[in-house]
Every structure is written in structure tokens, then in C-alpha cells.
Amino acid sequence: MEETAQQRTQRYISMRSRHAAWLLLASPRAPLMLGCLQTLFEKAHDGISMEDALQALSEMLAAYASQDIYDIDPENTHLQAGRELRVWIKRTLVVEREGRLYATDALETAIHFIESLDNRIMTSTASRLSVVQREIENLEMGLNPSPASRIASLRRKIKDLETELAEAEAGNFTILDETQAVEGIREVFSLATSLRADFRRVEDSWREADRELRQSIISEQYHRGEIVDLLLEGHETLLTTPEGRVFESFQEQLRQSVELEQMKERLRMILSHPAVPKALSRVQQRELRWLVMRLVKESQAVFQARARSERDVKGFLKTGLAAEHHRVGNLLSEIMNVALNLDWQRQSVRRKPTPLPPVAVAVSGLPLVERLRFKSLDDDTSAELNLSTDSADLDQIDDDFWAAFDGLDRETLIKDTLAILAAEGRPLSIAELARRLPPVHDLETFALWLGMAREAGIPVIEDQLEEIELVDDEQCRWLFRLPYAGLDSDVLNSIEWEL
């Protein structure tokens, strides 16, 4: 049934009063909030700390306190920033987990809308038209029950692929020009952005399901079996949504690490194209470079939300089971209290049949009934906390405690590595680097060098192994066998290293 103008207006009015993205865009301080939060989230990979968000928003409010349109008290900008953040957390524009703030789909929707106003994020008509045509063809073939139509479509595709293969073998193939490359790169970035938004919607849906599950537990209107059914049915329902199917497909790829590695390599190749600076800004390039890692982190957040629901149900089941055990114990105590009033000295009483099986153990020192009574620990005494301060000599602390602070300084190691490579003027293998820069933290150093090579797209030859021998502080010799990788200064300097 088509929606009338009145119904559509009522739906829009309802969304304006409860949708976080609409509330943000309609608020007077929307430019300040969006500018502040977008800048912070662009520089972060695992959310932002609450303190950093408060400080940045306080500075933003102080910078615009002179403009009456924003209604800012210049004397209490930090307090006002705290209130503002709490309001938007309550409205689920951002979520807070363990002192850190994470963006939601509502915030991404508002940012995408603002960015689209000046066409900074856009896709070409030609690229979208080709995608639509391809999807129409695939859908028509999937819906058509005619075997002849399916056979003809497959033969046409096979013929086109054979023709393309023959031309490629003859060296006759075309490479996208700059305009087409820019269009394709923007299309990939737009799809990647929507993919992260799908993951956030899955997380939001799971959190909403977790909230409803908690309400059903608190209301005590369901027994434990119904609560388990609600949990399982909620998970199945979420996986049948479009974004849930996208998330499940990505989880299948996570189980096949080869496909993820190929995806990373293809993204590195795309980002090395000369047309990338014309298609994407530096921030957008960084977003695309870290796409796989961001998707993995988003999927971890989804699993954490799901695990929280499972922990709640598990705790509810355990608590309910313990309560039932206690009620059964109390019932047995009542039965045994009644049994105490019987005259157990009479043989006729002791030999009467009973529905209770003999569960008492042979403890002759206790009366028969006392062996069967349910025991509960009733201890009203509460132990006081010991908050006294104990002093100790630092010399008495073991060396292992201080050694725990001795970790690898990744930033210094990267700078020293780049300096040595620049001084040599040629690619160096990991074994050569180890001779010029002896590693103090061997495994961490080798892992960092290999990670730098993979991030820069330098081939890591697994079949060609290098042997590196190191001597530790106890004069023990350690032999490491590592794949060959030639680290080049020119290639590594083009990477923005984020520690």
C-alpha cells in the first residue's frame, strides 16, 4: 500500500524527534560537534578517549563563544562540553565503552550528508550505470526459470571472456585513463564507506536486541527457556537482515586469510596509482588503506556486543538455577522440621513406607533427621577493608618487575631503520639490518621490519630464508630463520607510519 502524504509527514516528524542524525543536524551547535568529532575520529583507529573528546570540544566551544547563535558560556566551556557530550551519548550519536567513544551509524550518516553537499564524496554516472546494468543482468538471469535463457547467457559470458583472454594474450588490452581511474577509485571508496556503515548498523541492532533482552530479564515475565529462545531467535533475525548478511559474508572471508591478504595487496596497488590524489583526499586515502583493519575492528565490536548478551543470559541462568536449588533446600528443611516432631523411638514409625529415597550418609554422631537437613551459611559479620599504607624498599622489588617496563620503542626503531636505509642508499635485507642495528627485542624487531615490508608492498619471499644469529645477555646463542625482504628507503618513506 502506498504511503500518503499525511502518513509520510507523521513518519518524518517521528524521526525528527528521535533519530540521532536528524537531531544533530537540526541542533544549533551541529557545525561545532560535527567538525570536532569528525576530526577526532579520522585520526583514531580504536575510538577516542573521553578526555580527548572533552578537551577538543571545550576548545571548539571557546573558539566560537563570541557568536551569540551558539549560546555558549565562555566561562564554563569545559562544563558545557561535558553536558553536550552526555546528551549525544544518551541520544546514541556516539557510544561509550570503557572510557572511549565510538562513532555510530547515525554520526556517519550525518557526516556523509554534510560531505555530499559540496560533492567531496561522489561517484560518476558512468560507473554507477555500469554497476546497475550488471546487477540487472545478474538478477534477470537468476529470476528467469528458462534453462535456454540461462544457457544462452552463460555462453555469451564465456564467449566474451574467451575473446578478452585472446586479446590479452596478444597484448591488446586497454588500461583505464585518468578520468576512468578517478571514477573507479571514488566508486570503491563509496562502497567501502557504506560497508563500514553496514557493520555499525549490525552492532547497533545487536545492542538494541541486548537492551530488549535485559528488559525481558528484569521484568521476570519469562522463564529461562524463553530467555534462551529470545537470544537465539534475535541472533537469527539479525543475520537475515541485509547488513547482517554482509557481516556474515565478511566473517566467512576472515576464515580464509588468503582472500584478505589478496584484498590488502589490491588496495595497496590501487593506492599507488597516480590518479589517487585527484580522486581522494589524504584522509580518504588513509581510510581506504586501513579498510581491512577497520572492518576487523568493527566485527570485533559486533562480537563483543553479542558476547555481552550471551554473558547476561548465562548469568541469568546460573542465578535462576542457584535460586531454585535454594528453594528446594528450604522445602527439604520444612519437610525435615516436620519429621523432627515424629516419635522416632517407635519401630512402627521408622518402618513406615516413604516416597523419599535414603540419601543420608552413615554419620552415627548426628541424629537421622539432622543428616538430611539443608544447610545454609548465615554469617552477618562483614570483614573490614584494610586500607593501611605499607612502605617497601624499591631495592627489594624483583628484576622481573622492572623488565616488564622495558618494551620496544617502535617509533625510535622506525626512525633509526629509515636513517640507516637512507645512509646506505640501497635496499637492505633483514639480516643486513640486524648487523647494522643489533635488535634488543629480537622477535618484536623482526616482526616490525616484516610488517614494514608488507605495508610498503615489498615482496616477502617465503622460500628464501635468511639465518640471523644473536647472543643474549646470558651469552646464549639464538638462531632465527626469516623470509627474505629487501627494505628500500624510497619505498618506505612514502608510507605514513601510524604507531
Short mmCIF file of N, CA and C in Angstrom, two decimals, residues 118-196:
data_model
loop_
_atom_site.label_atom_id
_atom_site.label_comp_id
_atom_site.label_asym_id
_atom_site.label_seq_id
_atom_site.Cartn_x
_atom_site.Cartn_y
_atom_site.Cartn_z
N ASP A 118 29.00 19.47 -0.78
CA ASP A 118 29.95 20.12 -1.70
C ASP A 118 30.61 19.10 -2.63
N ASN A 119 29.98 17.91 -2.79
CA ASN A 119 30.42 16.89 -3.74
C ASN A 119 31.83 16.40 -3.48
N ARG A 120 32.27 16.42 -2.22
CA ARG A 120 33.58 15.87 -1.91
C ARG A 120 33.57 14.36 -2.01
N ILE A 121 32.45 13.73 -1.68
CA ILE A 121 32.29 12.30 -1.87
C ILE A 121 31.26 12.11 -2.97
N MET A 122 31.68 11.62 -4.12
CA MET A 122 30.78 11.49 -5.25
C MET A 122 31.20 10.30 -6.08
N THR A 123 30.26 9.79 -6.85
CA THR A 123 30.55 8.73 -7.80
C THR A 123 30.00 9.16 -9.14
N SER A 124 30.63 8.71 -10.21
CA SER A 124 30.26 9.17 -11.54
C SER A 124 29.00 8.45 -12.02
N THR A 125 28.31 9.08 -12.95
CA THR A 125 27.13 8.46 -13.53
C THR A 125 27.51 7.23 -14.33
N ALA A 126 28.64 7.28 -15.03
CA ALA A 126 29.05 6.15 -15.86
C ALA A 126 29.33 4.91 -15.02
N SER A 127 30.03 5.07 -13.92
CA SER A 127 30.36 3.91 -13.10
C SER A 127 29.11 3.34 -12.45
N ARG A 128 28.23 4.19 -11.96
CA ARG A 128 27.00 3.69 -11.37
C ARG A 128 26.12 3.02 -12.41
N LEU A 129 26.10 3.55 -13.63
CA LEU A 129 25.29 2.96 -14.69
C LEU A 129 25.77 1.56 -15.02
N SER A 130 27.10 1.37 -15.08
CA SER A 130 27.63 0.04 -15.39
C SER A 130 27.31 -0.95 -14.27
N VAL A 131 27.38 -0.49 -13.02
CA VAL A 131 27.04 -1.37 -11.91
C VAL A 131 25.57 -1.76 -11.96
N VAL A 132 24.70 -0.80 -12.24
CA VAL A 132 23.26 -1.08 -12.32
C VAL A 132 22.97 -2.05 -13.46
N GLN A 133 23.60 -1.82 -14.63
CA GLN A 133 23.36 -2.72 -15.77
C GLN A 133 23.81 -4.14 -15.45
N ARG A 134 24.98 -4.28 -14.80
CA ARG A 134 25.49 -5.60 -14.47
C ARG A 134 24.57 -6.31 -13.47
N GLU A 135 24.10 -5.58 -12.47
CA GLU A 135 23.21 -6.18 -11.48
C GLU A 135 21.86 -6.55 -12.07
N ILE A 136 21.36 -5.73 -13.01
CA ILE A 136 20.09 -6.06 -13.68
C ILE A 136 20.24 -7.35 -14.46
N GLU A 137 21.36 -7.50 -15.16
CA GLU A 137 21.59 -8.72 -15.94
C GLU A 137 21.68 -9.94 -15.03
N ASN A 138 22.43 -9.82 -13.91
CA ASN A 138 22.57 -10.95 -12.99
C ASN A 138 21.23 -11.31 -12.35
N LEU A 139 20.45 -10.29 -11.98
CA LEU A 139 19.16 -10.55 -11.35
C LEU A 139 18.19 -11.19 -12.32
N GLU A 140 18.19 -10.71 -13.55
CA GLU A 140 17.28 -11.28 -14.56
C GLU A 140 17.62 -12.74 -14.81
N MET A 141 18.92 -13.05 -14.86
CA MET A 141 19.33 -14.44 -15.09
C MET A 141 18.95 -15.31 -13.89
N GLY A 142 19.05 -14.76 -12.69
CA GLY A 142 18.70 -15.54 -11.51
C GLY A 142 17.21 -15.77 -11.35
N LEU A 143 16.39 -14.84 -11.86
CA LEU A 143 14.93 -14.96 -11.72
C LEU A 143 14.29 -15.72 -12.88
N ASN A 144 14.97 -15.79 -14.01
CA ASN A 144 14.38 -16.42 -15.20
C ASN A 144 14.40 -17.94 -15.04
N PRO A 145 13.24 -18.60 -15.05
CA PRO A 145 13.22 -20.07 -14.89
C PRO A 145 13.57 -20.84 -16.17
N SER A 146 13.79 -20.13 -17.28
CA SER A 146 14.00 -20.81 -18.56
C SER A 146 15.43 -21.34 -18.65
N PRO A 147 15.63 -22.66 -18.83
CA PRO A 147 17.00 -23.19 -18.99
C PRO A 147 17.68 -22.66 -20.25
N ALA A 148 16.91 -22.46 -21.33
CA ALA A 148 17.52 -21.97 -22.57
C ALA A 148 18.09 -20.57 -22.38
N SER A 149 17.37 -19.71 -21.65
CA SER A 149 17.87 -18.36 -21.38
C SER A 149 19.13 -18.39 -20.53
N ARG A 150 19.16 -19.30 -19.51
CA ARG A 150 20.35 -19.40 -18.67
C ARG A 150 21.55 -19.89 -19.49
N ILE A 151 21.33 -20.88 -20.35
CA ILE A 151 22.43 -21.42 -21.17
C ILE A 151 22.94 -20.35 -22.13
N ALA A 152 22.03 -19.62 -22.76
CA ALA A 152 22.46 -18.57 -23.70
C ALA A 152 23.25 -17.48 -23.00
N SER A 153 22.82 -17.09 -21.78
CA SER A 153 23.54 -16.05 -21.04
C SER A 153 24.93 -16.51 -20.65
N LEU A 154 25.04 -17.78 -20.19
CA LEU A 154 26.36 -18.29 -19.81
C LEU A 154 27.28 -18.42 -21.01
N ARG A 155 26.77 -18.87 -22.13
CA ARG A 155 27.60 -18.97 -23.33
C ARG A 155 28.06 -17.61 -23.80
N ARG A 156 27.21 -16.62 -23.69
CA ARG A 156 27.60 -15.27 -24.08
C ARG A 156 28.73 -14.75 -23.19
N LYS A 157 28.63 -15.01 -21.89
CA LYS A 157 29.70 -14.59 -20.98
C LYS A 157 31.00 -15.33 -21.28
N ILE A 158 30.89 -16.65 -21.53
CA ILE A 158 32.09 -17.43 -21.84
C ILE A 158 32.75 -16.92 -23.11
N LYS A 159 31.95 -16.62 -24.12
CA LYS A 159 32.49 -16.11 -25.37
C LYS A 159 33.18 -14.77 -25.17
N ASP A 160 32.57 -13.88 -24.37
CA ASP A 160 33.20 -12.58 -24.10
C ASP A 160 34.52 -12.75 -23.35
N LEU A 161 34.55 -13.68 -22.39
CA LEU A 161 35.78 -13.90 -21.63
C LEU A 161 36.87 -14.51 -22.51
N GLU A 162 36.49 -15.44 -23.40
CA GLU A 162 37.49 -16.02 -24.29
C GLU A 162 38.05 -14.98 -25.24
N THR A 163 37.20 -14.10 -25.74
CA THR A 163 37.69 -13.02 -26.61
C THR A 163 38.62 -12.08 -25.85
N GLU A 164 38.26 -11.73 -24.63
CA GLU A 164 39.11 -10.86 -23.82
C GLU A 164 40.43 -11.53 -23.49
N LEU A 165 40.40 -12.84 -23.21
CA LEU A 165 41.63 -13.57 -22.91
C LEU A 165 42.55 -13.62 -24.13
N ALA A 166 41.97 -13.87 -25.30
CA ALA A 166 42.80 -13.91 -26.51
C ALA A 166 43.44 -12.55 -26.79
N GLU A 167 42.71 -11.47 -26.59
CA GLU A 167 43.28 -10.14 -26.81
C GLU A 167 44.37 -9.84 -25.79
N ALA A 168 44.17 -10.28 -24.54
CA ALA A 168 45.20 -10.05 -23.52
C ALA A 168 46.46 -10.84 -23.82
N GLU A 169 46.30 -12.09 -24.30
CA GLU A 169 47.48 -12.89 -24.66
C GLU A 169 48.23 -12.28 -25.83
N ALA A 170 47.51 -11.59 -26.70
CA ALA A 170 48.16 -10.91 -27.83
C ALA A 170 48.70 -9.54 -27.46
N GLY A 171 48.49 -9.13 -26.23
CA GLY A 171 48.98 -7.83 -25.78
C GLY A 171 48.07 -6.68 -26.12
N ASN A 172 46.84 -6.97 -26.53
CA ASN A 172 45.90 -5.92 -26.90
C ASN A 172 44.86 -5.75 -25.78
N PHE A 173 45.16 -4.93 -24.83
CA PHE A 173 44.20 -4.60 -23.78
C PHE A 173 44.39 -3.15 -23.38
N THR A 174 43.33 -2.56 -22.91
CA THR A 174 43.35 -1.13 -22.57
C THR A 174 43.41 -0.96 -21.06
N ILE A 175 44.13 0.07 -20.64
CA ILE A 175 44.22 0.45 -19.24
C ILE A 175 43.37 1.70 -19.04
N LEU A 176 42.71 1.77 -17.90
CA LEU A 176 41.85 2.91 -17.63
C LEU A 176 42.63 4.22 -17.71
N ASP A 177 42.02 5.21 -18.37
CA ASP A 177 42.66 6.53 -18.38
C ASP A 177 42.44 7.21 -17.03
N GLU A 178 42.96 8.41 -16.89
CA GLU A 178 42.91 9.09 -15.59
C GLU A 178 41.48 9.36 -15.14
N THR A 179 40.63 9.78 -16.07
CA THR A 179 39.24 10.08 -15.70
C THR A 179 38.52 8.82 -15.23
N GLN A 180 38.69 7.72 -15.96
CA GLN A 180 38.05 6.47 -15.55
C GLN A 180 38.63 5.94 -14.25
N ALA A 181 39.94 6.12 -14.06
CA ALA A 181 40.56 5.67 -12.82
C ALA A 181 40.01 6.44 -11.62
N VAL A 182 39.85 7.76 -11.78
CA VAL A 182 39.31 8.58 -10.69
C VAL A 182 37.88 8.13 -10.36
N GLU A 183 37.08 7.88 -11.40
CA GLU A 183 35.71 7.43 -11.17
C GLU A 183 35.68 6.09 -10.43
N GLY A 184 36.54 5.14 -10.87
CA GLY A 184 36.56 3.83 -10.22
C GLY A 184 37.01 3.90 -8.79
N ILE A 185 38.02 4.73 -8.51
CA ILE A 185 38.54 4.85 -7.14
C ILE A 185 37.48 5.45 -6.23
N ARG A 186 36.77 6.45 -6.72
CA ARG A 186 35.70 7.05 -5.91
C ARG A 186 34.56 6.06 -5.67
N GLU A 187 34.27 5.23 -6.68
CA GLU A 187 33.22 4.23 -6.50
C GLU A 187 33.62 3.21 -5.44
N VAL A 188 34.90 2.76 -5.47
CA VAL A 188 35.37 1.81 -4.46
C VAL A 188 35.33 2.44 -3.07
N PHE A 189 35.73 3.70 -2.95
CA PHE A 189 35.71 4.36 -1.65
C PHE A 189 34.28 4.50 -1.13
N SER A 190 33.34 4.82 -2.02
CA SER A 190 31.95 4.95 -1.59
C SER A 190 31.40 3.61 -1.09
N LEU A 191 31.72 2.53 -1.81
CA LEU A 191 31.26 1.21 -1.38
C LEU A 191 31.92 0.81 -0.06
N ALA A 192 33.21 1.12 0.10
CA ALA A 192 33.91 0.78 1.34
C ALA A 192 33.31 1.54 2.53
N THR A 193 32.95 2.80 2.31
CA THR A 193 32.34 3.58 3.38
C THR A 193 30.98 2.99 3.78
N SER A 194 30.20 2.60 2.78
CA SER A 194 28.90 2.00 3.09
C SER A 194 29.06 0.65 3.78
N LEU A 195 30.16 -0.06 3.50
CA LEU A 195 30.39 -1.35 4.15
C LEU A 195 30.62 -1.16 5.64
N ARG A 196 31.42 -0.18 6.03
CA ARG A 196 31.62 0.10 7.45
C ARG A 196 30.32 0.54 8.11
#
